[in-house]
Amino acid sequence: MFLFANSVPDRERKLHASGLLLGALGDFLIGQFENGIVTGAIAFGIGHIFYLATFARRLQKPTYALVGGILTYGIILNHFCLIPQLGSHPINTSILLVYSLLLSSCVVISGSMYIEGTADQPPQQKENLVRFLGFSTFAVSDSTLILDHVGYRVPYVELIILCTYFTAQFVIMWSACLAPESKQKTLRSGVRRSARRKVA
């Protein structure tokens, strides 16, 4: 990402590359250590903050139906998977709850940008759709991981987690590469509208 995505601005390229490296670190921690899901969540969480820094400031307004849906889903999942662990493992569980909130914010913000548009783009832009799909897939991966971690039986759990995780990271990187193209199209569209107004 950092070396080859030359069309992406330098700041965004560095942030995405850092997020990707932290994701790799989190994946390593989860796979190598017994309690790696907690330290892995810290690494992933910092990575998501880097990702958010590339697009969240362009949010125009949240989509309240999406906020309600994600909030409901998170409450149900955390009620069954994390809240029961809060008494015996308060610090670890609190870290996972904060991570859950952070990832949910990524899904809500990216989805709202696609549905509502951004400060500099109209609604339903491909870049924002791809980013939303990436973070949604990340949420599926992490939901499957936490269900398995607390003892729920999930068929083909490792295959689901790995496939959705790598797909999510690829799609998020793809959205970053689409961003310059999307901005150029928006700029050209604005120039054409301005020209038509002058002619009229």
Coordinates of C-alpha atoms in Angstrom, one line a residue:
M1 CA 0.0 0.0 0.0
F2 CA 2.7 2.5 1.1
L3 CA 5.1 1.6 -1.8
F4 CA 2.8 1.1 -4.7
A5 CA -0.5 3.1 -4.3
N6 CA 1.0 6.2 -5.8
S7 CA -2.4 7.7 -6.7
V8 CA -3.3 7.9 -2.9
P9 CA -2.2 11.1 -1.1
D10 CA 0.9 10.6 1.1
R11 CA -0.9 11.1 4.4
E12 CA -3.7 8.6 3.6
R13 CA -1.2 6.1 2.2
K14 CA 0.9 6.2 5.5
L15 CA -2.3 5.9 7.6
H16 CA -3.6 3.0 5.6
A17 CA -0.2 1.2 5.6
S18 CA 0.0 1.7 9.4
G19 CA -3.5 0.3 9.9
L20 CA -2.6 -2.7 7.8
L21 CA 0.6 -3.4 9.7
L22 CA -1.3 -3.1 13.0
G23 CA -3.9 -5.5 11.7
A24 CA -1.1 -8.0 10.9
L25 CA 0.3 -7.5 14.4
G26 CA -3.2 -8.1 15.9
D27 CA -3.6 -11.2 13.8
F28 CA -0.2 -12.5 15.0
L29 CA -1.0 -11.8 18.7
I30 CA -4.4 -13.6 18.4
G31 CA -2.8 -16.6 16.8
Q32 CA 0.2 -17.0 19.0
F33 CA -0.9 -16.2 22.5
E34 CA -3.5 -17.7 24.7
N35 CA -5.0 -14.4 25.7
G36 CA -4.0 -12.8 22.4
I37 CA -7.6 -11.7 21.6
V38 CA -7.2 -8.8 24.0
T39 CA -3.8 -7.5 22.9
G40 CA -4.9 -8.2 19.4
A41 CA -7.9 -6.0 19.9
I42 CA -5.7 -3.2 21.1
A43 CA -3.6 -3.5 17.9
F44 CA -6.6 -3.7 15.7
G45 CA -8.3 -0.8 17.5
I46 CA -5.3 1.5 16.9
G47 CA -5.3 0.4 13.3
H48 CA -9.0 1.4 13.0
I49 CA -8.2 4.8 14.5
F50 CA -5.7 5.3 11.7
Y51 CA -8.3 4.2 9.1
L52 CA -10.9 6.6 10.6
A53 CA -8.4 9.4 10.3
T54 CA -8.5 9.0 6.5
F55 CA -12.2 9.6 6.1
A56 CA -14.2 10.3 9.3
R57 CA -13.8 14.0 9.1
R58 CA -15.8 14.1 5.8
L59 CA -18.9 12.7 7.5
Q60 CA -21.9 15.0 6.8
K61 CA -24.5 13.4 9.1
P62 CA -25.2 9.9 10.5
T63 CA -27.8 7.6 9.1
Y64 CA -30.0 7.1 12.2
A65 CA -31.5 3.9 11.0
L66 CA -28.0 2.4 10.5
V67 CA -27.0 3.7 13.9
G68 CA -30.0 2.0 15.5
G69 CA -29.4 -1.3 13.6
I70 CA -25.7 -1.5 14.5
L71 CA -26.4 -0.4 18.1
T72 CA -29.0 -3.1 18.5
Y73 CA -26.7 -5.7 17.0
G74 CA -23.8 -4.7 19.2
I75 CA -26.0 -4.8 22.4
I76 CA -27.3 -8.3 21.6
L77 CA -23.8 -9.7 20.7
N78 CA -22.1 -8.1 23.7
H79 CA -24.9 -9.1 26.1
F80 CA -24.4 -12.8 25.3
C81 CA -20.6 -12.8 24.7
L82 CA -18.9 -10.1 26.7
I83 CA -21.1 -8.8 29.5
P84 CA -21.1 -12.2 31.3
Q85 CA -17.3 -12.0 31.4
L86 CA -17.2 -8.5 32.9
G87 CA -17.3 -9.6 36.6
S88 CA -14.4 -12.1 36.3
H89 CA -12.3 -10.3 33.7
P90 CA -13.2 -6.6 34.0
I91 CA -10.1 -5.1 32.3
N92 CA -9.9 -7.5 29.4
T93 CA -13.7 -7.3 28.8
S94 CA -13.7 -3.5 29.0
I95 CA -10.9 -3.5 26.3
L96 CA -13.0 -5.7 24.0
L97 CA -16.1 -3.6 24.6
V98 CA -14.2 -0.4 23.7
Y99 CA -12.9 -2.2 20.6
S100 CA -16.5 -3.2 19.7
L101 CA -17.6 0.4 19.9
L102 CA -14.7 1.5 17.8
L103 CA -15.4 -1.0 15.0
S104 CA -19.1 -0.2 15.1
S105 CA -18.2 3.5 14.6
C106 CA -16.2 2.6 11.5
V107 CA -19.3 0.7 10.1
V108 CA -21.7 3.5 11.0
I109 CA -19.5 6.4 9.7
S110 CA -18.6 4.6 6.4
G111 CA -22.2 3.5 5.8
S112 CA -23.5 7.0 6.6
M113 CA -21.1 8.5 4.1
Y114 CA -22.4 6.2 1.4
I115 CA -26.1 6.8 2.2
E116 CA -26.0 10.5 3.1
G117 CA -23.0 11.7 1.1
T118 CA -20.1 13.6 2.5
A119 CA -19.0 17.2 2.8
D120 CA -17.5 17.0 -0.7
Q121 CA -19.4 14.1 -2.4
P122 CA -23.0 13.3 -3.2
P123 CA -24.6 10.1 -1.9
Q124 CA -24.0 6.6 -3.3
Q125 CA -20.4 7.0 -4.4
K126 CA -18.5 3.8 -5.1
E127 CA -15.6 4.7 -2.9
N128 CA -17.8 5.0 0.1
L129 CA -19.8 1.8 -0.7
V130 CA -16.6 -0.2 -1.0
R131 CA -15.3 1.2 2.4
F132 CA -18.7 0.4 4.0
L133 CA -18.6 -3.2 2.7
G134 CA -15.0 -3.5 4.0
F135 CA -15.8 -2.5 7.5
S136 CA -19.0 -4.6 7.5
T137 CA -17.0 -7.6 6.5
F138 CA -14.5 -6.8 9.3
A139 CA -17.4 -6.8 11.8
V140 CA -18.6 -10.2 10.5
S141 CA -15.0 -11.6 11.0
D142 CA -14.7 -10.2 14.6
S143 CA -18.3 -11.3 15.5
T144 CA -17.4 -14.8 14.5
L145 CA -14.1 -14.6 16.4
I146 CA -15.8 -13.5 19.6
L147 CA -18.6 -16.1 19.4
D148 CA -15.9 -18.8 19.0
H149 CA -13.8 -17.3 21.8
V150 CA -16.6 -17.5 24.4
G151 CA -17.6 -21.0 23.5
Y152 CA -20.4 -20.8 20.8
R153 CA -20.0 -23.5 18.2
V154 CA -19.6 -22.0 14.7
P155 CA -19.2 -24.3 11.7
Y156 CA -16.0 -23.7 9.7
V157 CA -15.1 -21.0 12.2
E158 CA -11.4 -20.6 11.1
L159 CA -12.3 -20.5 7.4
I160 CA -15.0 -17.9 8.1
I161 CA -12.7 -15.7 10.2
L162 CA -9.7 -15.8 7.9
C163 CA -11.7 -15.3 4.7
T164 CA -13.7 -12.4 6.0
Y165 CA -10.7 -10.8 7.7
F166 CA -8.5 -10.8 4.6
T167 CA -11.4 -9.8 2.4
A168 CA -12.1 -6.9 4.7
Q169 CA -8.5 -5.6 4.7
F170 CA -8.3 -5.9 0.9
V171 CA -11.6 -4.1 0.4
I172 CA -10.7 -1.2 2.8
M173 CA -7.4 -0.8 0.8
W174 CA -9.3 -0.8 -2.4
S175 CA -11.6 2.0 -1.2
A176 CA -8.5 4.1 -0.5
C177 CA -7.3 3.6 -4.0
L178 CA -10.8 4.6 -5.3
A179 CA -10.8 7.8 -3.4
P180 CA -8.7 10.0 -5.7
E181 CA -10.7 8.8 -8.7
S182 CA -14.0 9.5 -6.9
K183 CA -12.8 13.1 -6.0
Q184 CA -11.8 13.8 -9.6
K185 CA -15.3 12.7 -10.9
T186 CA -17.0 14.9 -8.3
L187 CA -14.8 17.8 -9.3
R188 CA -15.5 17.3 -13.0
S189 CA -19.2 17.1 -12.3
G190 CA -19.1 20.3 -10.3
V191 CA -17.3 22.1 -13.2
R192 CA -19.9 20.9 -15.7
R193 CA -22.8 22.1 -13.5
S194 CA -21.1 25.5 -13.1
A195 CA -20.6 25.7 -16.9
R196 CA -24.2 24.9 -17.5
R197 CA -25.3 27.6 -15.1
K198 CA -23.1 30.2 -16.8
V199 CA -24.6 29.2 -20.2
A200 CA -28.1 29.4 -18.9

